[in-house]
Coordinates of C-alpha atoms and ligand atoms in Angstrom, one line a residue:
M1 CA -7.8 25.0 -2.4
S2 CA -8.7 22.9 -5.3
S3 CA -11.8 20.8 -4.2
R4 CA -9.2 17.7 -5.1
R5 CA -6.7 19.1 -2.3
A6 CA -9.5 19.6 0.0
V7 CA -10.7 16.1 -0.1
T8 CA -7.3 14.5 -0.2
G9 CA -5.5 16.0 2.3
G10 CA -2.0 16.0 3.1
G11 CA 0.8 15.0 5.7
A12 CA 0.9 11.8 7.8
G13 CA -2.3 10.7 9.6
G14 CA -3.3 11.6 13.0
A15 CA -4.1 8.9 15.7
A16 CA -2.4 5.8 16.3
A17 CA -3.7 3.1 14.1
T18 CA -2.1 0.2 12.2
R19 CA 1.5 0.0 13.6
G20 CA 4.3 -2.1 13.0
D21 CA 8.2 -2.0 12.7
A22 CA 8.5 -2.5 8.8
M23 CA 5.8 -0.4 7.9
D24 CA 6.8 2.5 10.6
D25 CA 10.5 2.3 9.3
L26 CA 9.3 2.5 5.6
R27 CA 6.8 5.3 6.5
A28 CA 9.3 7.6 8.2
R29 CA 11.9 7.0 5.2
A30 CA 9.3 7.6 2.6
E31 CA 8.4 10.9 4.7
G32 CA 12.1 12.0 4.5
L33 CA 11.8 11.4 0.7
F34 CA 8.5 12.4 -0.9
P35 CA 6.4 15.4 -0.5
G36 CA 3.9 14.3 2.5
G37 CA 5.8 10.8 2.4
V38 CA 4.0 9.6 -0.8
N39 CA 4.3 10.0 -4.5
S40 CA 0.6 10.9 -5.2
P41 CA -1.4 12.9 -2.4
V42 CA -4.5 10.7 -1.9
R43 CA -1.9 8.0 -0.8
A44 CA -1.1 10.0 2.4
F45 CA -4.6 9.2 3.9
G46 CA -5.0 12.9 5.1
A47 CA -8.6 12.7 4.7
V48 CA -9.0 9.9 7.1
G49 CA -6.9 10.8 10.1
R50 CA -5.0 7.6 9.8
P51 CA -1.1 7.0 9.2
P52 CA -1.0 6.0 5.5
L53 CA -0.4 1.9 5.0
V54 CA 2.5 1.1 3.2
L55 CA 1.5 -1.8 1.0
A56 CA 3.9 -4.4 -0.2
A57 CA 2.0 -7.1 -2.2
G58 CA -1.6 -7.7 -3.7
A59 CA -3.1 -11.0 -4.8
G60 CA -6.5 -11.4 -5.9
P61 CA -9.1 -9.1 -4.0
R62 CA -6.5 -8.7 -1.0
V63 CA -3.5 -6.4 -0.5
R64 CA -0.9 -7.0 2.2
D65 CA 0.8 -4.2 4.5
A66 CA 4.5 -4.1 4.8
D67 CA 3.9 -5.7 8.1
G68 CA 2.2 -8.6 6.7
R69 CA -1.4 -7.8 7.4
W70 CA -3.8 -8.6 4.7
Y71 CA -6.8 -6.3 3.7
L72 CA -9.9 -6.9 1.6
D73 CA -9.2 -4.4 -1.2
Y74 CA -11.5 -1.6 -2.7
I75 CA -8.8 0.7 -3.8
G76 CA -8.0 -1.6 -6.7
S77 CA -5.0 0.4 -7.3
W78 CA -7.6 3.2 -8.3
G79 CA -9.1 1.4 -10.9
P80 CA -6.8 -0.9 -12.8
A81 CA -6.8 -3.9 -10.8
I82 CA -10.4 -5.3 -12.2
L83 CA -9.1 -8.6 -12.6
G84 CA -7.5 -8.4 -9.1
H85 CA -4.2 -8.1 -8.2
A86 CA -1.4 -10.0 -9.9
H87 CA -3.6 -12.0 -12.1
P88 CA -1.3 -14.8 -13.3
A89 CA -2.2 -14.3 -16.9
V90 CA -1.3 -10.5 -16.5
V91 CA 1.9 -11.3 -14.7
E92 CA 3.0 -13.8 -17.4
A93 CA 2.3 -11.5 -20.1
V94 CA 4.7 -8.8 -18.4
R95 CA 7.3 -11.8 -17.9
A96 CA 7.4 -12.9 -21.2
A97 CA 7.5 -9.2 -23.0
A98 CA 10.3 -8.5 -20.4
L99 CA 12.5 -11.3 -21.6
D100 CA 12.2 -9.1 -25.0
G101 CA 14.0 -6.2 -23.4
F102 CA 12.3 -3.1 -22.0
A103 CA 11.3 0.0 -24.2
L104 CA 13.2 -0.1 -27.3
G105 CA 12.5 3.2 -28.8
A106 CA 10.6 2.5 -31.8
T107 CA 7.1 1.2 -32.8
G108 CA 6.4 -2.6 -31.2
P109 CA 4.3 -5.4 -32.0
R110 CA 2.7 -5.5 -28.5
E111 CA 1.3 -1.3 -28.8
V112 CA -0.1 -2.3 -32.2
E113 CA -1.9 -5.4 -30.5
L114 CA -3.4 -3.3 -27.8
G115 CA -4.2 -0.5 -30.0
E116 CA -6.1 -3.0 -32.1
L117 CA -8.0 -4.4 -28.7
V118 CA -8.9 -0.8 -27.7
R119 CA -10.2 0.1 -31.2
A120 CA -12.4 -3.2 -31.4
A121 CA -13.9 -2.3 -27.9
M122 CA -14.3 1.3 -28.6
P123 CA -15.0 2.2 -32.4
S124 CA -15.1 5.7 -31.9
L125 CA -11.1 5.6 -31.3
E126 CA -10.7 5.4 -35.1
R127 CA -7.1 6.5 -34.4
L128 CA -5.4 6.7 -31.0
R129 CA -2.0 7.5 -29.3
F130 CA -0.7 5.7 -26.1
T131 CA 0.8 8.0 -23.1
S132 CA 2.4 7.2 -19.8
S133 CA -0.5 8.4 -17.6
G134 CA -4.0 9.9 -17.8
T135 CA -2.8 13.1 -17.1
E136 CA -0.7 13.0 -20.3
A137 CA -3.7 11.9 -22.4
A138 CA -6.0 14.5 -21.0
M139 CA -4.0 17.2 -21.4
S140 CA -3.0 16.0 -25.0
A141 CA -6.6 15.4 -25.9
V142 CA -7.2 19.4 -24.8
R143 CA -4.5 20.6 -26.7
L144 CA -5.7 18.6 -29.8
A145 CA -9.2 20.0 -29.3
R146 CA -7.7 23.7 -29.1
G147 CA -5.3 22.8 -32.1
A148 CA -8.4 21.4 -34.1
T149 CA -10.7 24.1 -33.5
G150 CA -8.8 27.0 -33.4
R151 CA -10.6 27.9 -30.1
D152 CA -9.1 28.6 -26.5
L153 CA -12.0 28.0 -24.2
V154 CA -12.3 24.6 -22.5
V155 CA -15.4 23.6 -20.3
K156 CA -14.9 21.2 -17.4
F157 CA -17.4 20.3 -14.5
S158 CA -16.9 21.0 -10.8
G159 CA -15.4 17.7 -9.1
G160 CA -14.3 16.4 -12.4
Y161 CA -10.7 15.3 -12.0
H162 CA -8.5 15.0 -15.5
G163 CA -5.2 14.7 -14.1
H164 CA -2.9 17.6 -13.0
S165 CA -2.2 19.7 -16.1
D166 CA -2.3 23.3 -15.5
G167 CA -5.6 24.0 -17.5
L168 CA -7.4 21.4 -16.0
L169 CA -6.3 22.2 -12.4
V170 CA -8.9 25.0 -11.8
E171 CA -12.0 26.0 -9.7
A172 CA -15.4 27.5 -11.1
G173 CA -15.0 31.2 -11.2
S174 CA -17.6 33.8 -9.3
G175 CA -20.7 32.4 -11.2
V176 CA -21.7 30.2 -13.5
A177 CA -20.1 30.3 -17.2
T178 CA -17.5 32.6 -15.8
L179 CA -13.8 31.9 -16.4
A180 CA -12.0 29.7 -14.1
I181 CA -9.5 30.3 -11.2
P182 CA -6.4 28.3 -10.5
G183 CA -7.0 25.4 -8.4
S184 CA -3.8 24.8 -7.2
A185 CA -0.5 27.1 -6.5
G186 CA 1.5 27.4 -9.7
V187 CA -1.2 27.7 -12.1
P188 CA -1.2 30.9 -14.0
A189 CA -4.6 32.7 -13.6
A190 CA -4.2 33.4 -17.4
I191 CA -4.0 29.5 -18.0
A192 CA -7.0 28.9 -15.8
S193 CA -8.9 31.5 -17.2
A194 CA -9.2 29.7 -20.7
T195 CA -11.2 27.0 -18.8
I196 CA -14.9 27.1 -17.6
V197 CA -16.2 25.0 -14.6
V198 CA -20.0 24.4 -14.5
P199 CA -21.8 22.0 -12.5
Y200 CA -22.2 18.2 -13.0
N201 CA -25.3 17.1 -14.6
D202 CA -26.4 20.6 -15.4
P203 CA -27.1 21.0 -19.0
D204 CA -28.7 24.3 -18.7
A205 CA -25.1 25.7 -17.4
V206 CA -23.2 24.2 -20.2
A207 CA -25.9 26.0 -22.5
A208 CA -25.1 29.2 -20.7
A209 CA -21.7 28.9 -21.0
F210 CA -21.7 28.3 -24.8
A211 CA -24.2 31.1 -24.8
A212 CA -21.8 33.6 -23.2
H213 CA -19.0 32.4 -25.3
P214 CA -20.4 31.5 -28.8
G215 CA -17.6 30.1 -31.2
R216 CA -15.0 30.3 -28.6
I217 CA -15.1 26.9 -26.7
A218 CA -13.0 24.2 -28.1
A219 CA -14.3 21.3 -26.3
V220 CA -16.4 19.8 -23.2
I221 CA -14.5 17.5 -21.1
V222 CA -16.4 15.1 -18.9
E223 CA -16.1 12.1 -17.1
P224 CA -19.4 10.3 -18.3
V225 CA -19.6 8.6 -15.0
A226 CA -18.1 11.2 -12.5
A227 CA -16.0 9.2 -10.0
N228 CA -13.5 12.0 -8.5
A229 CA -16.4 13.5 -6.2
G230 CA -17.4 10.2 -5.3
V231 CA -19.5 8.4 -8.3
L232 CA -21.8 10.6 -9.6
P233 CA -24.1 8.8 -12.3
P234 CA -24.7 11.1 -15.3
A235 CA -28.6 12.3 -15.0
P236 CA -30.8 11.0 -17.6
G237 CA -30.3 13.2 -20.9
F238 CA -27.3 15.0 -19.5
L239 CA -24.7 13.2 -21.7
E240 CA -27.0 13.6 -24.8
R241 CA -27.3 17.4 -24.1
L242 CA -23.8 17.8 -24.1
R243 CA -23.4 15.9 -27.3
A244 CA -26.0 18.2 -28.8
I245 CA -24.6 21.5 -27.5
T246 CA -21.2 20.8 -28.6
M247 CA -22.3 19.5 -32.0
A248 CA -24.6 22.8 -32.6
D249 CA -21.5 24.9 -31.8
G250 CA -18.8 23.2 -33.5
A251 CA -16.9 22.2 -30.2
L252 CA -15.9 19.1 -29.3
L253 CA -17.1 16.4 -26.8
V254 CA -14.2 14.8 -25.0
F255 CA -15.1 11.8 -22.7
D256 CA -12.5 11.3 -19.7
E257 CA -12.8 7.3 -19.5
V258 CA -9.6 6.8 -17.3
I259 CA -12.0 5.4 -14.9
T260 CA -14.9 4.4 -16.9
G261 CA -13.2 2.9 -19.8
F262 CA -13.3 -1.0 -19.5
R263 CA -14.8 -0.6 -16.0
V264 CA -18.5 0.1 -16.6
G265 CA -18.8 -2.0 -20.0
P266 CA -16.7 -3.6 -22.5
G267 CA -17.3 -0.5 -24.8
G268 CA -16.8 1.9 -21.6
A269 CA -19.4 4.6 -20.7
Q270 CA -19.6 5.7 -24.2
G271 CA -21.0 1.9 -25.1
R272 CA -23.0 1.7 -22.0
F273 CA -25.0 5.0 -22.7
G274 CA -24.8 5.0 -26.6
I275 CA -23.0 8.5 -27.1
R276 CA -20.1 8.7 -29.5
P277 CA -17.7 11.5 -28.2
D278 CA -15.2 13.1 -30.6
L279 CA -12.0 12.3 -28.5
T280 CA -11.7 9.5 -25.5
V281 CA -9.3 9.9 -23.0
L282 CA -8.2 6.3 -21.2
G283 CA -5.9 5.2 -18.4
K284 CA -5.8 2.8 -15.5
I285 CA -7.3 -0.7 -16.9
V286 CA -6.2 0.0 -20.6
G287 CA -2.5 -0.7 -19.0
G288 CA -3.7 -3.6 -16.6
G289 CA -2.0 -1.7 -13.8
M290 CA 0.9 -0.7 -15.7
P291 CA 1.6 3.0 -16.5
V292 CA -0.7 3.7 -19.5
G293 CA -2.7 6.2 -20.7
A294 CA -4.0 7.0 -24.2
Y295 CA -6.4 9.2 -26.3
G296 CA -8.1 9.1 -29.4
G297 CA -11.0 9.4 -31.6
R298 CA -12.1 10.8 -34.9
A299 CA -9.7 10.1 -37.5
D300 CA -9.9 13.6 -38.9
L301 CA -8.7 15.0 -35.4
M302 CA -5.9 12.5 -34.5
G303 CA -4.5 13.1 -37.9
L304 CA -3.6 16.7 -36.7
V305 CA -1.2 14.9 -33.9
A306 CA 2.5 15.1 -34.7
P307 CA 4.2 13.8 -36.7
A308 CA 0.9 13.6 -39.1
G309 CA 0.0 17.1 -38.1
P310 CA 0.7 20.4 -36.3
V311 CA -0.3 19.5 -32.7
Y312 CA 2.6 18.2 -30.9
Q313 CA 2.9 15.5 -28.3
A314 CA 5.5 12.9 -27.6
G315 CA 6.7 10.6 -24.9
T316 CA 9.9 8.5 -24.2
L317 CA 7.9 5.4 -22.9
S318 CA 4.6 5.8 -24.7
G319 CA 3.7 2.4 -25.8
H320 CA 6.0 0.5 -23.4
P321 CA 6.1 -3.0 -24.2
L322 CA 5.7 -4.3 -20.6
A323 CA 2.8 -2.0 -20.2
M324 CA 1.1 -2.8 -23.5
A325 CA 1.4 -6.5 -22.7
A326 CA -0.2 -6.0 -19.4
G327 CA -3.1 -4.0 -20.9
A328 CA -3.8 -6.6 -23.5
A329 CA -3.7 -9.6 -21.2
T330 CA -6.3 -7.7 -19.1
L331 CA -8.6 -6.6 -22.0
R332 CA -8.6 -10.2 -23.6
L333 CA -9.9 -11.4 -20.3
L334 CA -12.6 -8.7 -20.0
T335 CA -15.0 -10.6 -22.0
P336 CA -18.7 -9.3 -22.0
D337 CA -19.9 -12.0 -19.8
R338 CA -17.3 -10.7 -17.3
Y339 CA -19.5 -7.4 -17.1
D340 CA -22.6 -9.2 -16.0
A341 CA -20.3 -10.8 -12.9
L342 CA -19.0 -7.1 -12.3
E343 CA -22.8 -5.7 -12.2
A344 CA -24.0 -8.8 -9.9
A345 CA -21.0 -8.0 -7.8
G346 CA -21.8 -4.3 -7.5
A347 CA -25.5 -5.1 -6.9
R348 CA -24.7 -7.7 -4.0
L349 CA -22.6 -5.3 -2.3
E350 CA -24.7 -2.5 -2.7
A351 CA -27.7 -4.3 -1.1
G352 CA -25.5 -5.5 1.7
L353 CA -24.3 -1.9 2.4
R354 CA -27.7 -0.6 2.2
A355 CA -28.9 -3.1 4.7
A356 CA -26.2 -2.5 7.2
A357 CA -26.5 1.1 7.1
A358 CA -30.3 0.8 7.8
A359 CA -29.9 -1.6 10.6
A360 CA -27.2 0.9 12.2
G361 CA -29.7 4.0 11.5
T362 CA -26.8 5.7 9.5
P363 CA -28.2 7.9 6.8
V364 CA -26.4 7.1 3.6
G365 CA -26.6 8.1 -0.2
I366 CA -25.1 5.0 -2.1
T367 CA -24.3 5.8 -6.0
R368 CA -23.4 3.0 -8.4
V369 CA -22.8 2.4 -11.9
G370 CA -21.6 -1.4 -12.4
S371 CA -19.0 -2.2 -10.0
L372 CA -18.1 1.5 -9.0
L373 CA -19.9 2.5 -6.2
T374 CA -19.6 5.3 -3.3
V375 CA -21.4 5.6 0.0
F376 CA -21.9 9.2 0.9
F377 CA -22.6 10.1 4.8
R378 CA -25.7 12.2 3.6
S379 CA -29.4 11.5 3.2
G380 CA -29.9 10.5 -0.4
A381 CA -27.5 10.2 -3.4
P382 CA -25.8 13.5 -4.6
A383 CA -26.4 14.6 -8.1
T384 CA -23.3 17.3 -8.2
A385 CA -20.1 17.5 -6.8
E386 CA -21.3 20.5 -4.6
E387 CA -24.0 18.0 -3.0
A388 CA -21.3 15.3 -2.7
F389 CA -18.6 17.5 -1.0
A390 CA -21.3 18.6 1.5
A391 CA -21.4 15.0 2.9
D392 CA -20.2 14.2 6.4
R393 CA -16.6 13.8 6.0
A394 CA -15.9 13.1 9.7
A395 CA -18.3 10.3 9.6
Y396 CA -16.9 9.0 6.5
A397 CA -13.5 8.8 8.3
R398 CA -14.7 6.8 11.4
F399 CA -16.3 4.6 9.0
F400 CA -13.1 4.2 7.1
G401 CA -11.2 3.4 10.2
A402 CA -13.6 0.7 11.5
M403 CA -13.4 -0.9 8.1
L404 CA -9.6 -0.9 8.3
D405 CA -9.7 -2.4 11.6
A406 CA -12.0 -5.0 10.5
G407 CA -9.7 -5.8 7.8
V408 CA -11.5 -3.9 4.7
L409 CA -9.4 -1.0 3.0
L410 CA -11.3 1.4 1.4
A411 CA -10.2 4.5 -0.6
P412 CA -8.8 7.0 2.1
S413 CA -11.1 9.8 0.9
P414 CA -14.7 10.1 1.1
F415 CA -15.0 11.2 -2.9
E416 CA -13.4 8.3 -4.4
A417 CA -15.0 5.4 -5.6
W418 CA -15.0 1.7 -4.5
F419 CA -13.4 -0.4 -7.1
L420 CA -14.8 -4.0 -7.0
S421 CA -12.8 -6.3 -9.1
L422 CA -13.8 -9.8 -10.8
A423 CA -11.7 -11.5 -7.6
H424 CA -14.3 -10.1 -5.0
G425 CA -16.4 -13.2 -4.8
E426 CA -19.6 -13.6 -2.7
G427 CA -17.8 -14.5 0.2
E428 CA -15.6 -11.5 0.1
L429 CA -18.7 -9.1 -0.6
D430 CA -20.7 -10.6 2.2
E431 CA -17.5 -10.2 4.7
T432 CA -17.6 -6.5 3.6
A433 CA -21.1 -6.2 4.4
A434 CA -20.7 -7.8 7.7
A435 CA -17.8 -5.5 8.5
A436 CA -19.7 -2.6 7.3
A437 CA -22.5 -3.4 9.8
A438 CA -20.1 -2.9 12.8
A439 CA -18.7 0.2 11.2
F440 CA -21.8 1.7 10.6
A441 CA -22.6 1.3 14.3
A442 CA -19.1 2.8 15.2
V443 CA -20.1 5.9 13.3
E444 CA -23.2 6.0 15.2
A445 CA -21.6 5.8 18.5
G446 CA -19.0 8.3 17.4
R447 CA -21.9 11.2 16.7
Ligands
KE4_501 P1 -3.3 9.7 -13.9 O1 -2.3 11.0 -14.5 O2 -3.4 9.5 -12.4 O3 -3.0 8.5 -14.5 O4 -4.6 9.7 -14.7 C1 -5.3 11.0 -14.3 C2 -7.0 11.2 -14.1 C3 -7.5 11.6 -15.3 N1 -9.1 11.3 -15.4 C4 -9.3 10.7 -14.4 C5 -11.1 10.4 -14.4 C6 -8.9 10.2 -13.2 O5 -9.7 9.5 -12.3 C7 -7.6 10.4 -13.2 C8 -6.9 9.9 -11.9 N2 -7.5 9.3 -10.9 C9 -7.2 9.4 -9.4 C10 -8.0 8.8 -8.7 N3 -9.5 9.3 -8.6 C11 -5.9 8.6 -9.3 C12 -5.3 8.4 -7.9 C13 -4.1 9.4 -7.6 O6 -4.2 10.6 -8.0 O7 -3.0 9.0 -6.8

């Protein structure tokens, strides 16, 4: 079972929890329509033993379920809702775009506008291409890396998630630097074996992979802040070593900034950490909550993408005007001072959570980069996905349930980030810390 499936689980939750007529009805109908009753596995709440919520609306830092209950929200649409839900300027931008019709099937002014905003913020994207999801963008970046280098192998990191394309849904082989094995049913071993999986924050393992396969690795794809094993900050020097190792071997460095892009700084993680990758993958915030992905980078590389070059990639709704409008409205509001506010919010929440855990006597490891954070139920912060995945999942499930009952909605998986927004003010953060104090006590009571 792939580590991602291991932590998102599947199927309806267990014990009775949030019940209500409308939500029960919608949940039942969804279960009769969609696999596991959801359109993305983590939404099934399988990892936290609760029936999945059906959320009907969001406003600022809160979301409302189908029965009318409101929750202080830290899912944040899995990252895009950095301004808070239904920000008036974003809603108005989408409304105005809609009056011009929807996708018209040709290049439009709004994709040009968003493309220029992206490049101004992240200059390494000398050229870029919009897609409709992060998966598409990551898949296309990997295809481009292989097409540009003429090499087949790709290195990724355990716990790293880059969407669900076959070659990236893999698990580590038996031993460092060995070829990967399928991480999902339906992924052919032949496809999986073109990927090598090594531990995050272990540059020596990356060097070993390159030593084992000299001149054969097309790219290293990395989340510069890993956030799909919970938040794992890059160890000092890790990203710099990746840049040096790939440069020395003629391989490409691909930053998957689907989560970190426009989240951890105005220039993403590459701006925060001062590393220039060859290619970057974007999603989530760049679309302001609408379906948008993007990949881009060196002009010489992007010049190989169809129709300019031999690497094919396409998409009916790529650059969708309403999505472009949402993304542009969002980026325009993310001025540099907003990141100071996000940093302060993250620090305030982290301090509140640390104090609450200490008061309850709950050992936790809290990791944070800006407005991304994770509370791991283990002593000390993990540095690798393996350490993260060994955290106490049952304790997280109890914590999640207690927070939910207190009106605070966390990610229904112990290995996701808490996504703060600019709508989370001091009141909301202090409300969260107070709820956490009781929730940590509930965790202790349940041991
Ligand atoms: P999408 O295809 O879901 O738009 O993006 C895939 C993707 C790519 N790269 C990174 C670093 C990502 O985190 C993701 C998707 N993130 C998950 C949550 N961690 C999306 C939530 C879900 O799968 O429902």
